[in-house]
Amino acid sequence: MTTKPRRIRKAVFPVAGLGTRFLPATKAMPKEMLTVVDRPVIQHVVDEARAAGIEHFVFVTGRNKGVIEDHFDKQFELERTLAERGKEKELDSLRRDLPGAGQTSFTRQQSANGLGHAVWCARDLVGNEPFALLLPDMLHFSERPCLADMMDAYSETGGNLIGVKAVPEDQTQNYGIVGVEDPSDQVSKIHTMVEKPKRGTAPSNLHITGRYILQPEIFGLLEKQKPGAGNEIQLTDAMLGLLEQSEQTFHAVRFDGDLYDCGSKLGFLMANVAYGLTRDGLGDEFREELKSYIDREGLTG
Ligand code: UTP
């Protein structure tokens, strides 16, 4: 008899990075609060997690990140003022966006030692249960949220899952890459993984997109993990340890939508275009403005 995999209730959001690619914007403001249209990047990702059924949101923060905690709290003065001015629509939308009382937790990474270290900092808040992990600067743009697809796959496979997407072969050295049994499958068993492989050595062109479902045993490996690429404690190295040293399975789930790396300036600008063009009450006008800009500047070639 096969047992049903344990339910995923919690998601971890590592938001303690320094955001050096976005200086000076990130000198005093977290990069996760940069806005794509009118929502901070972190709100887009929390929306994705809520739509996938997540009930508790764990943020791993650092210095200068206090505003993220404020963002996910009630603003009584603002709400009173909106109510007094009859701005019901804005009020409703603020209330809708907010996780409920007691559904958020915050811990500090203290020093930015890498993604693996940030995830390890969430160990006590996650406890002994499987959890989702979402990298807030990676926006997954699709009709159905990426994490929801991964939850469906998890109910079949159990174990650990990693969201992946193909990149051109000559770019694999910039990413975490997985090797799978059948690259053409939507969900395929992973047999190896490597963070930023040297040119020509990648096991495939499938890169890790920043969405994971992980079993709590990962914390034990992260605790002992030595620094890897970039002298940072790498999550990919600990996941490889779990794959090699335990009975646990890892599956790759292909993401077919569009991916925007909002930690890079180009990705961030393109995310604003994509989300702006599909936003109700804005998209049509934005499209017209963009078209006339492109014509005026002669950008159509
Ligand atoms: P990145 O490497 O993209 O973020 O990490 P960064 O280090 O802030 O960016 P740059 O290169 O300096 O511009 C991916 C995610 O992991 C978090 C980041 O906040 C980001 O959301 N992170 C990274 C941590 O929480 N702690 C770390 O030590 C590193």
CSV table of C-alpha atoms and ligand atoms in Angstrom, one decimal:
chain,number,residue,atom,x,y,z
A,1,MET,CA,0.0,0.0,0.0
A,2,THR,CA,1.4,3.4,-0.9
A,3,THR,CA,1.1,6.2,1.7
A,4,LYS,CA,-0.1,9.6,0.7
A,5,PRO,CA,2.6,12.3,0.9
A,6,ARG,CA,2.4,14.6,3.8
A,7,ARG,CA,0.6,17.9,3.1
A,8,ILE,CA,2.6,21.0,2.4
A,9,ARG,CA,1.3,23.8,4.7
A,10,LYS,CA,4.3,26.1,4.9
A,11,ALA,CA,6.4,28.1,2.4
A,12,VAL,CA,9.8,29.7,3.0
A,13,PHE,CA,10.8,33.0,1.3
A,14,PRO,CA,14.5,33.8,1.6
A,15,VAL,CA,14.7,37.6,1.5
A,16,ALA,CA,18.0,38.3,3.2
A,17,GLY,CA,20.2,38.8,0.1
A,18,LEU,CA,22.1,42.1,-0.4
A,19,GLY,CA,20.6,42.8,-3.9
A,20,THR,CA,24.0,44.2,-5.1
A,21,ARG,CA,22.9,44.1,-8.8
A,22,PHE,CA,20.2,46.7,-8.0
A,23,LEU,CA,22.3,49.3,-6.1
A,24,PRO,CA,21.7,52.1,-5.4
A,25,ALA,CA,18.0,51.3,-5.3
A,26,THR,CA,18.7,48.5,-2.7
A,27,LYS,CA,20.9,50.6,-0.4
A,28,ALA,CA,18.1,51.3,2.0
A,29,MET,CA,15.2,49.3,0.4
A,30,PRO,CA,15.0,45.5,0.0
A,31,LYS,CA,15.0,44.4,-3.7
A,32,GLU,CA,12.0,42.2,-2.9
A,33,MET,CA,10.0,45.5,-2.4
A,34,LEU,CA,10.7,46.7,-6.0
A,35,THR,CA,7.3,46.9,-7.7
A,36,VAL,CA,6.2,45.0,-10.8
A,37,VAL,CA,3.3,47.3,-11.9
A,38,ASP,CA,1.9,48.2,-8.5
A,39,ARG,CA,2.7,45.1,-6.4
A,40,PRO,CA,6.1,44.4,-4.7
A,41,VAL,CA,7.9,41.5,-6.2
A,42,ILE,CA,7.5,39.6,-2.8
A,43,GLN,CA,3.7,40.1,-2.9
A,44,HIS,CA,3.5,38.4,-6.4
A,45,VAL,CA,5.3,35.4,-5.0
A,46,VAL,CA,3.2,35.2,-1.8
A,47,ASP,CA,0.1,35.4,-4.1
A,48,GLU,CA,1.5,32.4,-6.0
A,49,ALA,CA,2.0,30.4,-2.8
A,50,ARG,CA,-1.5,31.3,-1.4
A,51,ALA,CA,-3.1,30.2,-4.7
A,52,ALA,CA,-1.3,26.9,-4.3
A,53,GLY,CA,-2.9,26.4,-0.9
A,54,ILE,CA,0.0,27.5,1.4
A,55,GLU,CA,-1.2,28.5,4.9
A,56,HIS,CA,1.9,29.7,6.6
A,57,PHE,CA,4.5,32.1,5.2
A,58,VAL,CA,8.1,32.0,6.7
A,59,PHE,CA,10.3,34.9,5.7
A,60,VAL,CA,14.1,34.8,6.3
A,61,THR,CA,15.1,38.4,6.5
A,62,GLY,CA,18.2,40.5,7.3
A,63,ARG,CA,19.1,44.1,8.0
A,64,ASN,CA,17.2,46.8,6.1
A,65,LYS,CA,14.3,44.3,5.5
A,66,GLY,CA,11.9,45.5,8.2
A,67,VAL,CA,9.6,47.0,5.6
A,68,ILE,CA,8.8,43.5,4.3
A,69,GLU,CA,7.3,42.7,7.8
A,70,ASP,CA,5.4,46.0,7.7
A,71,HIS,CA,4.1,45.2,4.2
A,72,PHE,CA,2.5,42.0,5.5
A,73,ASP,CA,0.8,43.7,8.5
A,74,LYS,CA,-2.3,45.7,8.9
A,75,GLN,CA,-1.9,49.5,8.5
A,76,PHE,CA,-4.7,50.8,10.7
A,77,GLU,CA,-4.3,54.5,9.9
A,78,LEU,CA,-4.3,53.9,6.2
A,79,GLU,CA,-7.3,51.6,6.4
A,80,ARG,CA,-9.2,54.2,8.5
A,81,THR,CA,-8.4,57.0,6.0
A,82,LEU,CA,-9.4,54.9,3.0
A,83,ALA,CA,-12.7,54.0,4.8
A,84,GLU,CA,-13.4,57.7,5.6
A,85,ARG,CA,-12.8,58.6,2.0
A,86,GLY,CA,-15.1,55.8,0.7
A,87,LYS,CA,-12.2,54.0,-1.1
A,88,GLU,CA,-13.8,50.6,-0.7
A,89,LYS,CA,-12.1,49.0,-3.7
A,90,GLU,CA,-8.6,49.9,-2.4
A,91,LEU,CA,-9.6,48.8,1.1
A,92,ASP,CA,-10.8,45.4,-0.1
A,93,SER,CA,-7.8,44.8,-2.1
A,94,LEU,CA,-5.4,45.6,0.8
A,95,ARG,CA,-7.4,43.2,3.0
A,96,ARG,CA,-7.4,40.5,0.4
A,97,ASP,CA,-3.6,40.6,0.0
A,98,LEU,CA,-2.9,40.1,3.6
A,99,PRO,CA,-2.2,36.7,5.1
A,100,GLY,CA,-4.3,36.1,8.3
A,101,ALA,CA,-3.2,36.8,11.9
A,102,GLY,CA,-0.5,34.3,12.9
A,103,GLN,CA,0.0,33.1,9.3
A,104,THR,CA,3.4,34.8,9.0
A,105,SER,CA,6.8,34.2,10.7
A,106,PHE,CA,10.0,36.1,10.4
A,107,THR,CA,13.6,35.1,11.3
A,108,ARG,CA,16.9,36.7,10.6
A,109,GLN,CA,19.8,35.3,8.6
A,110,GLN,CA,22.2,37.8,10.2
A,111,SER,CA,24.8,37.5,7.5
A,112,ALA,CA,24.2,36.7,3.8
A,113,ASN,CA,26.1,33.4,3.6
A,114,GLY,CA,24.2,32.1,0.7
A,115,LEU,CA,20.8,30.6,-0.2
A,116,GLY,CA,21.5,27.3,1.5
A,117,HIS,CA,22.3,29.1,4.8
A,118,ALA,CA,19.1,31.3,4.5
A,119,VAL,CA,17.0,28.1,4.1
A,120,TRP,CA,18.7,26.5,7.1
A,121,CYS,CA,17.8,29.6,9.2
A,122,ALA,CA,14.1,28.6,8.7
A,123,ARG,CA,14.6,25.1,10.3
A,124,ASP,CA,12.8,25.8,13.6
A,125,LEU,CA,9.9,27.7,12.0
A,126,VAL,CA,9.4,24.9,9.5
A,127,GLY,CA,9.9,22.0,12.0
A,128,ASN,CA,9.7,18.4,10.9
A,129,GLU,CA,7.4,18.7,7.9
A,130,PRO,CA,7.8,19.1,4.1
A,131,PHE,CA,7.7,22.7,2.9
A,132,ALA,CA,7.7,24.8,-0.3
A,133,LEU,CA,10.5,27.2,-1.0
A,134,LEU,CA,10.0,30.2,-3.3
A,135,LEU,CA,12.8,32.5,-4.4
A,136,PRO,CA,11.1,35.9,-4.5
A,137,ASP,CA,13.1,37.5,-7.3
A,138,MET,CA,12.0,34.8,-9.7
A,139,LEU,CA,8.6,35.6,-11.1
A,140,HIS,CA,6.8,32.7,-12.8
A,141,PHE,CA,4.3,34.2,-15.2
A,142,SER,CA,1.6,31.7,-16.2
A,143,GLU,CA,-2.1,31.1,-16.1
A,144,ARG,CA,-1.9,28.4,-13.4
A,145,PRO,CA,0.6,29.2,-10.6
A,146,CYS,CA,3.8,27.1,-11.0
A,147,LEU,CA,3.7,26.0,-7.3
A,148,ALA,CA,0.1,24.7,-7.9
A,149,ASP,CA,1.4,22.4,-10.7
A,150,MET,CA,4.2,21.3,-8.4
A,151,MET,CA,1.7,20.5,-5.6
A,152,ASP,CA,-0.2,18.3,-8.1
A,153,ALA,CA,3.0,16.5,-9.1
A,154,TYR,CA,3.9,16.1,-5.4
A,155,SER,CA,0.7,14.3,-4.7
A,156,GLU,CA,1.8,11.6,-7.2
A,157,THR,CA,5.5,11.4,-6.5
A,158,GLY,CA,6.0,12.6,-2.9
A,159,GLY,CA,9.6,13.3,-2.0
A,160,ASN,CA,11.4,16.4,-3.2
A,161,LEU,CA,10.5,18.5,-6.3
A,162,ILE,CA,12.3,21.2,-8.2
A,163,GLY,CA,10.8,23.6,-10.8
A,164,VAL,CA,13.0,23.6,-14.0
A,165,LYS,CA,13.1,25.3,-17.4
A,166,ALA,CA,15.4,24.9,-20.4
A,167,VAL,CA,18.1,27.5,-21.1
A,168,PRO,CA,20.4,27.8,-24.1
A,169,GLU,CA,23.3,25.4,-23.8
A,170,ASP,CA,25.9,28.2,-23.7
A,171,GLN,CA,24.3,29.7,-20.5
A,172,THR,CA,24.2,26.7,-18.2
A,173,GLN,CA,27.2,27.9,-16.3
A,174,ASN,CA,25.1,30.7,-14.8
A,175,TYR,CA,22.5,28.4,-13.1
A,176,GLY,CA,21.8,25.4,-10.9
A,177,ILE,CA,21.3,22.5,-13.4
A,178,VAL,CA,19.6,19.1,-13.0
A,179,GLY,CA,20.2,15.9,-14.9
A,180,VAL,CA,16.9,13.9,-15.4
A,181,GLU,CA,15.9,10.5,-16.7
A,182,ASP,CA,13.8,11.9,-19.6
A,183,PRO,CA,14.2,15.6,-20.4
A,184,SER,CA,11.0,15.5,-22.6
A,185,ASP,CA,8.8,14.5,-19.6
A,186,GLN,CA,6.8,17.1,-17.8
A,187,VAL,CA,7.8,15.4,-14.5
A,188,SER,CA,11.0,13.5,-14.6
A,189,LYS,CA,13.2,11.8,-12.0
A,190,ILE,CA,16.4,13.7,-11.2
A,191,HIS,CA,19.6,11.7,-11.1
A,192,THR,CA,22.1,14.5,-10.5
A,193,MET,CA,22.4,18.3,-10.0
A,194,VAL,CA,25.1,20.9,-10.0
A,195,GLU,CA,25.3,24.6,-9.1
A,196,LYS,CA,26.9,26.7,-11.9
A,197,PRO,CA,28.7,23.9,-13.8
A,198,LYS,CA,31.9,24.7,-15.7
A,199,ARG,CA,31.2,25.3,-19.5
A,200,GLY,CA,30.6,22.1,-21.4
A,201,THR,CA,30.1,19.9,-18.2
A,202,ALA,CA,26.3,20.5,-17.5
A,203,PRO,CA,24.3,17.3,-17.3
A,204,SER,CA,21.5,18.9,-19.3
A,205,ASN,CA,20.1,22.4,-20.1
A,206,LEU,CA,17.4,22.3,-17.5
A,207,HIS,CA,17.9,25.0,-14.9
A,208,ILE,CA,16.4,25.4,-11.4
A,209,THR,CA,13.9,28.2,-11.6
A,210,GLY,CA,13.5,29.0,-7.9
A,211,ARG,CA,10.5,26.8,-6.9
A,212,TYR,CA,11.0,23.8,-4.7
A,213,ILE,CA,9.1,21.3,-2.5
A,214,LEU,CA,11.6,19.9,0.1
A,215,GLN,CA,11.5,17.3,2.9
A,216,PRO,CA,12.7,18.5,6.3
A,217,GLU,CA,15.8,16.2,6.1
A,218,ILE,CA,17.4,18.9,4.0
A,219,PHE,CA,18.1,20.9,7.2
A,220,GLY,CA,20.5,18.2,8.5
A,221,LEU,CA,22.5,18.4,5.3
A,222,LEU,CA,22.5,22.2,5.2
A,223,GLU,CA,23.8,22.3,8.8
A,224,LYS,CA,27.0,20.5,7.6
A,225,GLN,CA,27.2,22.0,4.1
A,226,LYS,CA,30.6,23.6,3.3
A,227,PRO,CA,30.6,26.7,1.1
A,228,GLY,CA,30.5,26.0,-2.7
A,229,ALA,CA,30.2,28.2,-5.8
A,230,GLY,CA,30.8,31.9,-5.0
A,231,ASN,CA,32.0,30.8,-1.5
A,232,GLU,CA,28.4,30.7,-0.4
A,233,ILE,CA,26.5,27.8,1.2
A,234,GLN,CA,24.6,26.4,-1.8
A,235,LEU,CA,21.2,24.8,-1.5
A,236,THR,CA,22.0,22.7,-4.7
A,237,ASP,CA,25.0,21.1,-3.0
A,238,ALA,CA,22.9,20.0,0.0
A,239,MET,CA,20.1,18.7,-2.2
A,240,LEU,CA,22.6,16.6,-4.1
A,241,GLY,CA,23.8,15.2,-0.8
A,242,LEU,CA,20.2,14.3,0.1
A,243,LEU,CA,19.8,12.6,-3.3
A,244,GLU,CA,23.0,10.6,-3.0
A,245,GLN,CA,23.0,9.7,0.7
A,246,SER,CA,19.3,8.8,1.2
A,247,GLU,CA,16.4,6.9,-0.3
A,248,GLN,CA,14.7,10.2,-1.1
A,249,THR,CA,13.6,11.0,-4.6
A,250,PHE,CA,13.9,14.3,-6.5
A,251,HIS,CA,11.7,15.1,-9.4
A,252,ALA,CA,12.0,18.0,-11.9
A,253,VAL,CA,8.7,19.7,-12.9
A,254,ARG,CA,9.0,21.6,-16.1
A,255,PHE,CA,7.6,25.2,-16.0
A,256,ASP,CA,6.1,26.1,-19.4
A,257,GLY,CA,5.3,29.8,-18.6
A,258,ASP,CA,7.5,32.8,-18.8
A,259,LEU,CA,10.2,33.4,-16.2
A,260,TYR,CA,11.4,36.8,-15.1
A,261,ASP,CA,14.5,37.2,-13.0
A,262,CYS,CA,13.7,40.4,-11.1
A,263,GLY,CA,17.1,40.3,-9.4
A,264,SER,CA,18.5,41.5,-12.8
A,265,LYS,CA,17.6,44.8,-14.3
A,266,LEU,CA,16.6,43.4,-17.6
A,267,GLY,CA,14.4,40.7,-16.1
A,268,PHE,CA,12.8,43.3,-13.8
A,269,LEU,CA,12.0,45.6,-16.8
A,270,MET,CA,10.6,42.7,-18.8
A,271,ALA,CA,8.4,41.6,-15.9
A,272,ASN,CA,6.9,45.1,-15.8
A,273,VAL,CA,6.1,44.9,-19.5
A,274,ALA,CA,4.6,41.4,-19.2
A,275,TYR,CA,2.5,42.1,-16.1
A,276,GLY,CA,1.6,45.6,-17.3
A,277,LEU,CA,0.3,44.3,-20.6
A,278,THR,CA,-2.1,41.8,-19.0
A,279,ARG,CA,-3.3,44.1,-16.2
A,280,ASP,CA,-7.0,44.9,-16.3
A,281,GLY,CA,-7.6,48.6,-16.7
A,282,LEU,CA,-4.0,49.3,-17.8
A,283,GLY,CA,-3.0,46.7,-20.4
A,284,ASP,CA,-4.8,48.1,-23.5
A,285,GLU,CA,-3.6,51.7,-23.0
A,286,PHE,CA,0.0,50.4,-22.1
A,287,ARG,CA,0.0,48.3,-25.4
A,288,GLU,CA,-0.9,51.4,-27.4
A,289,GLU,CA,1.7,53.5,-25.7
A,290,LEU,CA,4.4,50.8,-26.2
A,291,LYS,CA,3.5,50.4,-29.9
A,292,SER,CA,3.8,54.1,-30.6
A,293,TYR,CA,7.1,54.2,-28.7
A,294,ILE,CA,8.5,51.3,-30.7
A,295,ASP,CA,7.3,53.0,-34.0
A,296,ARG,CA,8.7,56.4,-33.0
A,297,GLU,CA,12.1,54.9,-32.0
A,298,GLY,CA,12.2,52.7,-35.0
A,299,LEU,CA,12.7,49.5,-32.9
A,300,THR,CA,10.9,47.1,-35.3
A,301,GLY,CA,14.0,46.6,-37.3
B,1,UTP,P1,20.4,36.1,-5.2
B,1,UTP,O1,21.8,35.7,-5.2
B,1,UTP,O2,19.6,36.4,-6.5
B,1,UTP,O3,20.2,37.5,-4.3
B,1,UTP,O4,19.6,35.2,-4.3
B,1,UTP,P2,21.2,38.6,-3.9
B,1,UTP,O5,22.5,38.0,-3.3
B,1,UTP,O6,20.4,39.5,-3.0
B,1,UTP,O7,21.5,39.3,-5.3
B,1,UTP,P3,22.8,40.1,-5.9
B,1,UTP,O8,23.5,39.1,-6.7
B,1,UTP,O9,23.6,40.7,-4.7
B,1,UTP,O10,22.2,41.2,-6.7
B,1,UTP,C1,18.3,34.6,-4.5
B,1,UTP,C2,17.3,34.8,-3.3
B,1,UTP,O11,17.9,34.3,-2.1
B,1,UTP,C3,18.0,35.3,-1.1
B,1,UTP,C4,17.9,36.6,-1.8
B,1,UTP,O12,17.3,37.6,-1.0
B,1,UTP,C5,17.1,36.3,-3.1
B,1,UTP,O13,15.7,36.4,-2.8
B,1,UTP,N1,19.3,35.1,-0.4
B,1,UTP,C6,20.4,35.0,-1.0
B,1,UTP,C7,19.2,35.1,1.0
B,1,UTP,O14,18.1,35.2,1.6
B,1,UTP,N2,20.4,35.0,1.7
B,1,UTP,C8,21.6,34.9,1.1
B,1,UTP,O15,22.6,34.8,1.7
B,1,UTP,C9,21.6,34.9,-0.4
